[in-house]
Amino acid sequence: MPRLPSSRRGVVWFRWKILITISTALCILALFCINRQSNSTATTTTLSSSLSVARSRIPLVKYSGDRPKLAFLFLARRDLPLDFLWDRFFKSADQRNFSIYVHSIPGFVFDESSTRSHFFYNRQLKNSIEVVWGESSMIAAERLLLASALEDPSNQRFVLLSDSCVPLYDFGYIYRYLVSSPKSFVDSFLDKDNRYTMKMFPVIRKEKWRKGSQTVSFARYWKFELF
């Protein structure tokens, strides 16, 4: 059988290398997608379990006390870089008037080595999840924060905050303003900048997408629809 010229053999071998490279890349991409889907499924299962447990702990008796609390819900990437400002804020308050909940990366602990304020010691959720900014996992983390705060019937107002938020008024002013108001404060409007991404699908569908500030405040009602 006649052998191919060396130049022809080089072309054939080059084509085989391209084919092998493409096949390898497709296999790696497929494995990555399978792994991501598996992690997403596992996270969803864990989240559903955590939320079910949280729901079961929400008291069925309406709060009748005379000292309603503000629940501060911090959604953090890791630590709270502005904790020294919040420390001054909480020092001016009666500790019976507020609660603190922090969602950070799983396993992160707020103690004397990770925060400058004792108000945040051991305030992180035990059932936190991995959060990717701009994806639906942020909403899942916010739900976990709210579910934990609802376990305390004296928490009557909820304030969702990021790790970059700072208080502009003292605690007394904010407490009186929120507790005396029957309204919730939520920023939501149509997105004209097309910031929707497919990373949010299918948890958030495009026709349901609205833009707004992460910082919101809302009241607790007897029939509060959480999920």
Short mmCIF file of C-alpha atoms in Angstrom, two decimals:
data_model
loop_
_atom_site.label_atom_id
_atom_site.label_comp_id
_atom_site.label_asym_id
_atom_site.label_seq_id
_atom_site.Cartn_x
_atom_site.Cartn_y
_atom_site.Cartn_z
CA MET A 1 0.00 0.00 0.00
CA PRO A 2 1.55 3.32 -1.05
CA ARG A 3 2.39 5.69 1.81
CA LEU A 4 1.11 9.25 1.85
CA PRO A 5 3.62 12.01 1.25
CA SER A 6 5.04 13.48 4.45
CA SER A 7 3.29 16.82 3.80
CA ARG A 8 -0.06 15.02 3.42
CA ARG A 9 0.54 12.99 6.57
CA GLY A 10 1.26 16.27 8.41
CA VAL A 11 -2.06 17.73 7.27
CA VAL A 12 -3.96 14.59 8.31
CA TRP A 13 -2.23 14.53 11.71
CA PHE A 14 -2.98 18.25 12.22
CA ARG A 15 -6.65 17.64 11.50
CA TRP A 16 -6.70 14.78 13.99
CA LYS A 17 -5.13 17.01 16.63
CA ILE A 18 -7.81 19.65 16.05
CA LEU A 19 -10.55 17.00 16.28
CA ILE A 20 -9.08 15.55 19.49
CA THR A 21 -8.71 19.04 21.01
CA ILE A 22 -12.31 19.98 20.17
CA SER A 23 -13.62 16.66 21.51
CA THR A 24 -11.66 17.09 24.74
CA ALA A 25 -12.91 20.64 25.17
CA LEU A 26 -16.52 19.52 24.61
CA CYS A 27 -16.11 16.73 27.17
CA ILE A 28 -14.70 19.16 29.74
CA LEU A 29 -17.53 21.62 29.04
CA ALA A 30 -20.12 18.85 29.42
CA LEU A 31 -18.59 17.72 32.72
CA PHE A 32 -18.57 21.33 33.94
CA CYS A 33 -22.25 21.76 33.06
CA ILE A 34 -23.18 18.47 34.72
CA ASN A 35 -21.23 19.42 37.83
CA ARG A 36 -22.80 22.88 37.95
CA GLN A 37 -26.28 21.42 37.52
CA SER A 38 -25.55 18.87 40.23
CA ASN A 39 -24.33 21.58 42.60
CA SER A 40 -27.35 23.71 41.77
CA THR A 41 -29.68 20.77 42.46
CA ALA A 42 -27.90 20.02 45.72
CA THR A 43 -28.10 23.67 46.75
CA THR A 44 -31.80 23.79 45.87
CA THR A 45 -32.44 20.61 47.87
CA THR A 46 -30.50 21.95 50.85
CA LEU A 47 -32.27 25.29 50.60
CA SER A 48 -35.70 23.67 50.42
CA SER A 49 -34.87 21.60 53.47
CA SER A 50 -33.57 24.66 55.35
CA LEU A 51 -36.63 26.72 54.45
CA SER A 52 -38.99 23.89 55.46
CA VAL A 53 -37.31 23.69 58.84
CA ALA A 54 -37.44 27.47 59.18
CA ARG A 55 -41.15 27.54 58.30
CA SER A 56 -41.89 24.93 60.94
CA ARG A 57 -40.24 27.16 63.55
CA ILE A 58 -42.22 30.29 62.72
CA PRO A 59 -44.58 30.84 65.69
CA LEU A 60 -48.30 30.71 64.99
CA VAL A 61 -49.17 33.11 67.81
CA LYS A 62 -49.37 36.80 66.92
CA TYR A 63 -47.02 39.04 68.88
CA SER A 64 -48.81 41.04 71.56
CA GLY A 65 -45.89 42.65 73.38
CA ASP A 66 -45.22 46.35 73.74
CA ARG A 67 -41.57 46.28 72.60
CA PRO A 68 -41.40 45.34 68.89
CA LYS A 69 -37.91 44.72 67.55
CA LEU A 70 -36.16 45.69 64.34
CA ALA A 71 -34.46 42.75 62.68
CA PHE A 72 -31.33 43.77 60.75
CA LEU A 73 -30.58 41.25 58.01
CA PHE A 74 -27.06 41.54 56.58
CA LEU A 75 -26.22 39.78 53.32
CA ALA A 76 -22.40 39.77 53.24
CA ARG A 77 -19.77 38.45 50.87
CA ARG A 78 -17.58 37.46 53.81
CA ASP A 79 -17.04 39.87 56.72
CA LEU A 80 -18.57 43.30 57.37
CA PRO A 81 -15.96 45.93 56.47
CA LEU A 82 -18.04 48.75 58.00
CA ASP A 83 -18.76 46.95 61.26
CA PHE A 84 -17.14 49.77 63.28
CA LEU A 85 -19.84 52.17 62.07
CA TRP A 86 -22.60 49.72 62.92
CA ASP A 87 -20.99 49.22 66.32
CA ARG A 88 -21.48 52.91 67.11
CA PHE A 89 -25.03 52.69 65.76
CA PHE A 90 -26.03 49.74 67.95
CA LYS A 91 -24.28 51.12 71.05
CA SER A 92 -26.83 53.93 71.15
CA ALA A 93 -29.72 51.45 71.22
CA ASP A 94 -31.47 49.35 73.81
CA GLN A 95 -30.51 45.77 72.92
CA ARG A 96 -34.10 44.69 73.59
CA ASN A 97 -35.18 46.70 70.53
CA PHE A 98 -33.24 44.93 67.79
CA SER A 99 -31.99 41.62 66.43
CA ILE A 100 -29.08 40.94 64.07
CA TYR A 101 -28.79 38.18 61.46
CA VAL A 102 -25.88 37.78 59.03
CA HIS A 103 -25.61 35.55 55.97
CA SER A 104 -21.98 35.03 55.02
CA ILE A 105 -20.10 32.28 53.20
CA PRO A 106 -20.64 28.82 54.70
CA GLY A 107 -18.33 28.19 57.65
CA PHE A 108 -17.43 31.83 58.29
CA VAL A 109 -17.64 32.78 61.96
CA PHE A 110 -18.06 36.26 63.36
CA ASP A 111 -15.93 36.51 66.49
CA GLU A 112 -13.16 38.70 67.93
CA SER A 113 -10.83 37.67 65.10
CA SER A 114 -13.19 38.56 62.23
CA THR A 115 -15.17 41.60 63.42
CA ARG A 116 -14.53 44.72 65.46
CA SER A 117 -18.01 44.74 66.95
CA HIS A 118 -19.26 42.31 69.57
CA PHE A 119 -22.78 42.89 68.28
CA PHE A 120 -21.98 40.55 65.38
CA TYR A 121 -20.47 37.73 67.42
CA ASN A 122 -22.05 34.43 66.36
CA ARG A 123 -24.82 36.21 64.46
CA GLN A 124 -24.14 34.34 61.20
CA LEU A 125 -26.66 31.79 59.94
CA LYS A 126 -25.71 28.15 60.44
CA ASN A 127 -27.49 27.12 57.24
CA SER A 128 -25.87 29.64 54.86
CA ILE A 129 -25.30 28.76 51.21
CA GLU A 130 -22.81 29.75 48.50
CA VAL A 131 -23.95 33.03 46.93
CA VAL A 132 -22.99 34.29 43.49
CA TRP A 133 -23.64 38.01 43.06
CA GLY A 134 -26.15 38.66 40.28
CA GLU A 135 -27.63 35.15 40.42
CA SER A 136 -30.77 33.81 42.06
CA SER A 137 -28.73 32.43 44.98
CA MET A 138 -28.85 35.98 46.41
CA ILE A 139 -32.62 35.67 46.72
CA ALA A 140 -32.24 32.27 48.35
CA ALA A 141 -29.87 33.75 50.95
CA GLU A 142 -32.29 36.60 51.63
CA ARG A 143 -35.08 34.09 52.18
CA LEU A 144 -32.94 32.22 54.69
CA LEU A 145 -32.27 35.46 56.56
CA LEU A 146 -35.94 36.32 56.67
CA ALA A 147 -36.96 32.81 57.69
CA SER A 148 -34.52 32.92 60.62
CA ALA A 149 -35.76 36.35 61.72
CA LEU A 150 -39.40 35.25 61.59
CA GLU A 151 -38.70 32.65 64.25
CA ASP A 152 -38.67 35.44 66.82
CA PRO A 153 -42.25 36.77 67.17
CA SER A 154 -41.00 40.06 68.61
CA ASN A 155 -39.29 40.90 65.30
CA GLN A 156 -41.94 43.16 63.78
CA ARG A 157 -39.90 45.10 61.22
CA PHE A 158 -37.23 43.69 58.92
CA VAL A 159 -34.42 45.65 57.26
CA LEU A 160 -32.39 43.93 54.55
CA LEU A 161 -28.85 45.30 54.17
CA SER A 162 -25.67 44.60 52.23
CA ASP A 163 -22.16 44.63 53.66
CA SER A 164 -21.59 48.11 52.17
CA CYS A 165 -24.62 49.79 53.78
CA VAL A 166 -24.15 52.39 56.54
CA PRO A 167 -26.72 54.05 58.84
CA LEU A 168 -27.40 57.73 58.11
CA TYR A 169 -29.41 58.40 61.28
CA ASP A 170 -29.12 57.18 64.84
CA PHE A 171 -30.94 54.09 66.04
CA GLY A 172 -33.65 55.99 67.90
CA TYR A 173 -34.75 57.91 64.81
CA ILE A 174 -34.83 54.80 62.59
CA TYR A 175 -36.62 52.74 65.22
CA ARG A 176 -39.36 55.30 65.80
CA TYR A 177 -39.83 55.93 62.07
CA LEU A 178 -40.14 52.26 61.06
CA VAL A 179 -42.13 51.02 64.02
CA SER A 180 -44.68 53.84 63.73
CA SER A 181 -45.16 53.37 59.99
CA PRO A 182 -47.69 50.83 58.67
CA LYS A 183 -45.90 50.76 55.32
CA SER A 184 -43.18 48.59 53.87
CA PHE A 185 -40.48 50.22 51.76
CA VAL A 186 -39.45 48.27 48.66
CA ASP A 187 -37.80 49.71 45.56
CA SER A 188 -38.98 48.00 42.35
CA PHE A 189 -39.24 49.24 38.78
CA LEU A 190 -38.96 48.03 35.20
CA ASP A 191 -35.41 47.43 34.04
CA LYS A 192 -34.59 49.70 31.09
CA ASP A 193 -30.88 48.83 31.06
CA ASN A 194 -31.41 45.16 30.11
CA ARG A 195 -29.46 43.85 33.10
CA TYR A 196 -31.33 40.55 33.07
CA THR A 197 -29.06 37.54 32.46
CA MET A 198 -29.88 33.90 31.80
CA LYS A 199 -28.04 33.02 35.03
CA MET A 200 -31.26 34.01 36.78
CA PHE A 201 -33.37 31.55 34.79
CA PRO A 202 -35.51 29.58 35.65
CA VAL A 203 -35.82 30.93 39.21
CA ILE A 204 -36.51 34.40 37.80
CA ARG A 205 -38.16 34.61 34.41
CA LYS A 206 -37.49 37.61 32.23
CA GLU A 207 -41.11 38.80 32.25
CA LYS A 208 -41.03 38.78 36.08
CA TRP A 209 -37.71 40.62 36.35
CA ARG A 210 -37.70 43.98 38.10
CA LYS A 211 -34.81 46.16 39.19
CA GLY A 212 -34.52 47.72 42.61
CA SER A 213 -32.35 48.43 45.59
CA GLN A 214 -31.30 45.51 47.75
CA THR A 215 -31.93 47.62 50.84
CA VAL A 216 -35.60 47.23 51.78
CA SER A 217 -37.70 47.47 54.92
CA PHE A 218 -40.97 45.69 55.48
CA ALA A 219 -43.45 45.01 58.24
CA ARG A 220 -44.55 41.72 59.67
CA TYR A 221 -48.25 40.87 59.26
CA TRP A 222 -50.33 38.11 60.68
CA LYS A 223 -50.70 36.37 57.30
CA PHE A 224 -47.29 37.16 55.88
CA GLU A 225 -46.59 35.34 52.62
CA LEU A 226 -42.87 34.51 52.74
CA PHE A 227 -42.45 32.16 49.79
#
